[in-house]
CSV table of C-alpha atoms in Angstrom, one decimal:
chain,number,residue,atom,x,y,z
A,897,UNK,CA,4.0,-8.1,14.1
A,898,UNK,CA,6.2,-6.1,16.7
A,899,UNK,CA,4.8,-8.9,19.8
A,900,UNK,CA,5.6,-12.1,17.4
A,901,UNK,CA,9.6,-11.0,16.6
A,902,UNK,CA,10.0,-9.8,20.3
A,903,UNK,CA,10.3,-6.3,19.6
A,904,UNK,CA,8.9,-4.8,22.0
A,905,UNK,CA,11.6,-1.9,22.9
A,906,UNK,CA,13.7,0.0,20.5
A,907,UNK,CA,17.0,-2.3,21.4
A,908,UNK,CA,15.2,-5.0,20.2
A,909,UNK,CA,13.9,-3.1,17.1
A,910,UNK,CA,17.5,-2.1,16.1
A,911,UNK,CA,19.3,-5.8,16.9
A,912,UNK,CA,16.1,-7.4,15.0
A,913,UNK,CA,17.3,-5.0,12.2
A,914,UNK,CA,20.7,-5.3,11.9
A,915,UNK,CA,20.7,-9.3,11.8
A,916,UNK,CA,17.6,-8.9,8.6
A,917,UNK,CA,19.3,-9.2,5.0
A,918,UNK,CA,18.1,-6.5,3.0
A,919,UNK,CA,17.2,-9.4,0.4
A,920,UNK,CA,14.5,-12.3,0.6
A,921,UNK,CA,15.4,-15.2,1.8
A,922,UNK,CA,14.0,-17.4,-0.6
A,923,UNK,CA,14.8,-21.1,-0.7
A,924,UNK,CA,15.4,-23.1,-3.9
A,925,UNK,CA,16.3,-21.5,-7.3
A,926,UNK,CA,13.0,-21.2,-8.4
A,927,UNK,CA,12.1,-18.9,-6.0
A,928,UNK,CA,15.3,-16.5,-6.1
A,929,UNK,CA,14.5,-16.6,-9.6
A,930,UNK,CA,11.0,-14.8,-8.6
A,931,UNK,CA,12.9,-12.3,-6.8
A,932,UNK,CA,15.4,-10.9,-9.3
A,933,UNK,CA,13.6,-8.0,-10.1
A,934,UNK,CA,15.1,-6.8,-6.2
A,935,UNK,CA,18.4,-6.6,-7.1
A,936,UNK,CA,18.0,-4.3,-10.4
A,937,UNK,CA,18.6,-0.5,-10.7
A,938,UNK,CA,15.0,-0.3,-12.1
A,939,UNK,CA,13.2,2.2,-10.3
A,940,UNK,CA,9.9,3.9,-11.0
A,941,UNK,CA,6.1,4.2,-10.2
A,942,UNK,CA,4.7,0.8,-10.5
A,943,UNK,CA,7.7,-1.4,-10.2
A,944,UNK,CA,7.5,-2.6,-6.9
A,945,UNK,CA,4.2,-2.3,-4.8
A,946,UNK,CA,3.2,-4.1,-1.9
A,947,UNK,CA,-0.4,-5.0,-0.6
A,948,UNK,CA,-1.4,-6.3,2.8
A,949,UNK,CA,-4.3,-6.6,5.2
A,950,UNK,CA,-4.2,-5.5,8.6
A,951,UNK,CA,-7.1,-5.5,12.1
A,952,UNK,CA,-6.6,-1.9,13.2
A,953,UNK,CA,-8.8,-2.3,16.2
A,954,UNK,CA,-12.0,-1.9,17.4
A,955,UNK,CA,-13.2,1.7,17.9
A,956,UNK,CA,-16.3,2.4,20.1
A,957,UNK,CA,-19.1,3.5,18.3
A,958,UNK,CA,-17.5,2.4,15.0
A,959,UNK,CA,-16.9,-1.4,15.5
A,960,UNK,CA,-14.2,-3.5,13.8
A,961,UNK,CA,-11.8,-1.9,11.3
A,962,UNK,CA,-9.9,-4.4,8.3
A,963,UNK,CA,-7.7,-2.2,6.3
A,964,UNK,CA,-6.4,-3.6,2.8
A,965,UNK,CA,-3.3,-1.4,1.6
A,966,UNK,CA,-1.4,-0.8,-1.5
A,967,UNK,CA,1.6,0.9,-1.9
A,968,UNK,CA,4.1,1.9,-4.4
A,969,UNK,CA,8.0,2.0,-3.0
A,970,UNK,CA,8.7,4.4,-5.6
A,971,UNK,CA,6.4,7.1,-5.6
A,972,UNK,CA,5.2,6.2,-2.0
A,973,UNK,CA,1.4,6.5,-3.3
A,974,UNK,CA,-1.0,4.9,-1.2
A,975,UNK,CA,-4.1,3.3,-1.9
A,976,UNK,CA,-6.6,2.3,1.6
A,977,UNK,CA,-10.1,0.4,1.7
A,978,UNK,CA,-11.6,-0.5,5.3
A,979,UNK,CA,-14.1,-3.2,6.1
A,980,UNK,CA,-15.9,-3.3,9.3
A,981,UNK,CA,-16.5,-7.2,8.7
A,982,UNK,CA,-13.6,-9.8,7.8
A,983,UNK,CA,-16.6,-11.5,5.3
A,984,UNK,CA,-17.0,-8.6,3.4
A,985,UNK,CA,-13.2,-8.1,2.3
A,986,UNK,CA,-12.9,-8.7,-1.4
A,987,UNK,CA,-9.2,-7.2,-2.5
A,988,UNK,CA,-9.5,-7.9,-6.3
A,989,UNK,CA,-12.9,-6.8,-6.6
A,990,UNK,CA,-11.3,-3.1,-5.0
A,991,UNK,CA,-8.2,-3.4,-7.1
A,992,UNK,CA,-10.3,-3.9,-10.0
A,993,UNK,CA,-12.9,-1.6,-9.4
A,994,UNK,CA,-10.6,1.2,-8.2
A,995,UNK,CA,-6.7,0.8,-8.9
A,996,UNK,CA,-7.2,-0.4,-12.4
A,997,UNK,CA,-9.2,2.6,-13.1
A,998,UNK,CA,-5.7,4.4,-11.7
A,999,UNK,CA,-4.2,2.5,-13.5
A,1000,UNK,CA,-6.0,3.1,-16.9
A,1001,UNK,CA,-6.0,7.3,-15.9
A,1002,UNK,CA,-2.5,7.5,-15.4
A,1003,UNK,CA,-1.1,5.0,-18.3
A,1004,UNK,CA,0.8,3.2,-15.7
A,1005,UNK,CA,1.4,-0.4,-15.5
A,1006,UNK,CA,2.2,-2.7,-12.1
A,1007,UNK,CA,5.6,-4.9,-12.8
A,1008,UNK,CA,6.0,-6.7,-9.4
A,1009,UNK,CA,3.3,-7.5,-7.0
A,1010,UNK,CA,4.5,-8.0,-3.4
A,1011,UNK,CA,1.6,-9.7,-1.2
A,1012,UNK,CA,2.4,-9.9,2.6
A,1013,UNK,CA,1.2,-13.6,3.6
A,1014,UNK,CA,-0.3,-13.3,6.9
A,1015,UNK,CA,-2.1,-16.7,7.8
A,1016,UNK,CA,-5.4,-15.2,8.6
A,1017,UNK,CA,-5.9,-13.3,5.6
A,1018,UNK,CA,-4.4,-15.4,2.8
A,1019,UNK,CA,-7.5,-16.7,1.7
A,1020,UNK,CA,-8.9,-13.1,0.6
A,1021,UNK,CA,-6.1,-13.2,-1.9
A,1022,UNK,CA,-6.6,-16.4,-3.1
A,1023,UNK,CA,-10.2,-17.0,-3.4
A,1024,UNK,CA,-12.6,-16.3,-6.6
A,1025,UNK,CA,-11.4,-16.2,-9.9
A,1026,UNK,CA,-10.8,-12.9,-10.2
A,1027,UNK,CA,-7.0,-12.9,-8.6
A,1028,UNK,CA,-5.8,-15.0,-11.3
A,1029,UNK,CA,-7.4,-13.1,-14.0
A,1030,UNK,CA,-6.5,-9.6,-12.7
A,1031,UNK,CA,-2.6,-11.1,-12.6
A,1032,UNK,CA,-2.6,-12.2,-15.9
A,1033,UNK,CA,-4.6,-9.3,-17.6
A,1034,UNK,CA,-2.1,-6.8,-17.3
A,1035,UNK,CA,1.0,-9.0,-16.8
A,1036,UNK,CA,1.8,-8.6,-13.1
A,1037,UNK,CA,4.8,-10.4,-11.6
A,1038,UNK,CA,2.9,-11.7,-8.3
A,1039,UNK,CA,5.1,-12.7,-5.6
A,1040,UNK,CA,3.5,-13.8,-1.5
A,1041,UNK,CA,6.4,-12.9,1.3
A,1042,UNK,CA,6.0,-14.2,4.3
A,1043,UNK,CA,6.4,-11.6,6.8
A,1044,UNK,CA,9.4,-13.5,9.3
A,1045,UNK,CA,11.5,-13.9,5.5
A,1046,UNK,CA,12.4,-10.3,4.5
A,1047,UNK,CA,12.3,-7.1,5.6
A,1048,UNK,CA,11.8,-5.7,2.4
A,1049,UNK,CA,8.1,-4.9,3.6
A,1050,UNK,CA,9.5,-2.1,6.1
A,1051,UNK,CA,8.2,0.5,4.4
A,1052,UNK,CA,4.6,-0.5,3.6
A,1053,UNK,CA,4.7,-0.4,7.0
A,1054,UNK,CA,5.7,2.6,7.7
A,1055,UNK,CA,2.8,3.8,5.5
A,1056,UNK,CA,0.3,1.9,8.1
A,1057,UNK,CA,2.5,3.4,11.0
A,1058,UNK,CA,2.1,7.1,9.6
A,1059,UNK,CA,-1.6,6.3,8.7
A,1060,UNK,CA,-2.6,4.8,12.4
A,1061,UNK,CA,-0.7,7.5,14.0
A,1062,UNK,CA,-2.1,10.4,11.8
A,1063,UNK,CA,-5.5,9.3,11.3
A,1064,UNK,CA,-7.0,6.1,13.3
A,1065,UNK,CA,-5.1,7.6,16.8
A,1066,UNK,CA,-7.4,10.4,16.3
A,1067,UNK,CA,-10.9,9.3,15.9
A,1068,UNK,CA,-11.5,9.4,19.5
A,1069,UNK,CA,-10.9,13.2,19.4
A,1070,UNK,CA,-13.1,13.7,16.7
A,1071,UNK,CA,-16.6,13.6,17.8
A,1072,UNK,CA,-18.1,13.7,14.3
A,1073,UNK,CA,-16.6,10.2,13.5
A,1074,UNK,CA,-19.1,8.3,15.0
A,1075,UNK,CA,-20.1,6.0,12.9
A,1076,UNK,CA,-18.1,3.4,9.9
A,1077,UNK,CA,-19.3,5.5,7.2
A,1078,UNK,CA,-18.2,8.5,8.1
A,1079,UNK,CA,-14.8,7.0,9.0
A,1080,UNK,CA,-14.8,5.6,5.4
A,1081,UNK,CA,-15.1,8.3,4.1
A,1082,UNK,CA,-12.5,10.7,6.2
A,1083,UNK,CA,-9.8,8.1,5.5
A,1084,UNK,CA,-10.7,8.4,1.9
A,1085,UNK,CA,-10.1,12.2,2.4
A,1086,UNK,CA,-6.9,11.5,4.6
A,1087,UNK,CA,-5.6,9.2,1.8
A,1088,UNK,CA,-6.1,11.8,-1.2
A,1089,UNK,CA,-5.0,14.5,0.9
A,1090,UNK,CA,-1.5,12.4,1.5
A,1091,UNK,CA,-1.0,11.3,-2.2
A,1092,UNK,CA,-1.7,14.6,-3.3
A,1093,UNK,CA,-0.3,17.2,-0.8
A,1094,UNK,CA,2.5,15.5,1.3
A,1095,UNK,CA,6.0,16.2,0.1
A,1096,UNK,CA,8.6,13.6,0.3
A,1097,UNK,CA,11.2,14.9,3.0
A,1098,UNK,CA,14.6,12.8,2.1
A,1099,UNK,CA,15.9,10.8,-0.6
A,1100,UNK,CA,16.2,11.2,-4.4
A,1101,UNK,CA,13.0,12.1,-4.9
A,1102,UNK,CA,12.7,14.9,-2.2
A,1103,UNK,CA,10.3,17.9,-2.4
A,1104,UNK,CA,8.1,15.7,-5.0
A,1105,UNK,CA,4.7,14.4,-4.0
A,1106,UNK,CA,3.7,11.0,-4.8
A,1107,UNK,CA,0.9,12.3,-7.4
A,1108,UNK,CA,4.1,15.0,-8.9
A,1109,UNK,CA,6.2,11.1,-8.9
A,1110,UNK,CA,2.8,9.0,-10.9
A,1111,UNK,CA,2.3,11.7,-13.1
A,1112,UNK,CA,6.2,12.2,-14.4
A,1113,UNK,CA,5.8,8.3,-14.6
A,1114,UNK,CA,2.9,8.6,-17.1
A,1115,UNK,CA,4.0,11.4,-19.4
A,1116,UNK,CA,7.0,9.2,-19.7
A,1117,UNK,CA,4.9,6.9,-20.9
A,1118,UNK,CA,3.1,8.7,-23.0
A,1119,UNK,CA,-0.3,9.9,-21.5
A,1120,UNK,CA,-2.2,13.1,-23.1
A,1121,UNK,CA,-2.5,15.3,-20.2
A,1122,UNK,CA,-5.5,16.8,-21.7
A,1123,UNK,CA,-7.3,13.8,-21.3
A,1124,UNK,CA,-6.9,13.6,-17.4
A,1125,UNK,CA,-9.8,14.2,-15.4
A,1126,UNK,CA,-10.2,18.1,-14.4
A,1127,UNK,CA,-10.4,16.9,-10.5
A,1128,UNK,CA,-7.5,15.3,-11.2
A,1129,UNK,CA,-5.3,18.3,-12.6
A,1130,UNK,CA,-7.1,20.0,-9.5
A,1131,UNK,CA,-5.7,17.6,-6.9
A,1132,UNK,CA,-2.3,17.6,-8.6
A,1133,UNK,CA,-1.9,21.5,-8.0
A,1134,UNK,CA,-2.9,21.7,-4.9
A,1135,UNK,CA,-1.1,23.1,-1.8
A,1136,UNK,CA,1.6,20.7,-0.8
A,1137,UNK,CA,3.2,20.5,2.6
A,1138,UNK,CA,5.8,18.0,4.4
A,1139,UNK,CA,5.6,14.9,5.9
A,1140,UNK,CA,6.8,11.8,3.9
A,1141,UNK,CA,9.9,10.3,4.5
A,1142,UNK,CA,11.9,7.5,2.1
């Protein structure tokens, strides 16, 4: 994304940014009309979360990496599946299978849908039935943003920056990651460990974790703690530490 927009050095980075509206640039009423919900003082877990697919790179021993992410701009909760094979990506089948289920838990609801449109990967959002279904189920505003038209996906990509630099810059010093699975399942592990344990460091909703922000969120709504999962309640307590910035 960096090579594309010529940003190769931090000059570039800060021009590129100054010139980028902080709203869409949409074309044609209709589609300012999807993107209303940006300009409102709504703010809270579920919202506004944005979904993408990116290559990470080829590791020796492991292979090929595809990570789909999802991530809430309120509470900065993250959500991270990896493929090892572009064929075997299947987005709603994992945000069926495991976000609704967060979903469900938590007594949350998504409001807006932000999908980054990235040529090669569009068609793993599009295909099967199971998008359109999942969309309309629970009443999600779906909107694709192509990544040259808004810079609004700045901080899901911060998420992938932290998560590269933290986690997939070190599997070459960790001998015991030798193999996909076992990378599966330490980013599964890194992932928790960051919704559950990192503290937000600036912004409104400093010192909070992003599991402290979901589950404020949720007894708002109205969600019987004494229904959640022990593990859950377990996670939620847990040491925190810093780390996550706004």
């Amino acid at each position: 994304v960096l090579k594309r927009n010529k940003l190769n050095n931090q000059k570039q980075r800060i021009e590129y940014a100054n010139k980028k509206s902080l709203d869409i640039k949409a074309s044609g009423k209709a589609s300012k009309r999807k993107f209303d919900f940006l300009n409102t003082e709504d703010k809270y877990p579920g919202y506004l979360v944005i979904q993408r697919i990116d290559f990470i790179g080829t590791f020796h021993g492991i292979g090929r990496i595809y990570q789909y992410s999802f991530y809430d701009t309120v509470s900065k909760w993250g959500e991270v599946k990896i493929y090892n094979k572009k064929q075997d990506i299947n987005i709603w089948h994992y945000f069926e299978r495991k976000l609704v289920y967060l979903l469900e838990t938590f007594n949350l609801n998504i409001e807006n849908l932000i999908t980054e449109k990235e040529r090669q990967f569009l068609p793993y959002f599009v295909k099967g039935d199971e998008y359109e279904k999942i969309l309309k189920d629970f009443n999600i505003n779906h909107v694709f943003v192509s990544p040259e038209d808004t810079n609004i996906l700045d901080e899901t990509r911060e998420f992938n920056e932290f998560i590269i630099r933290e986690f997939y810059g070190k599997i070459a010093l960790n001998e015991n990651l030798d193999s996909f699975i076992k990378v599966e399942n330490a980013i599964n592990n890194f992932i928790r460990e960051y919704n559950f344990c990192n503290i937000i460091s600036i912004g409104p909703n400093k010192g909070k974790t992003p599991a402290e922000l979901v589950l404020e969120r949720s007894i708002e709504n109205g969600a019987d703690l004494d229904t959640l999962p022990l593990w859950l309640l377990a996670l939620i307590n847990s040491p925190k530490r810093g780390g996550i910035s706004e």
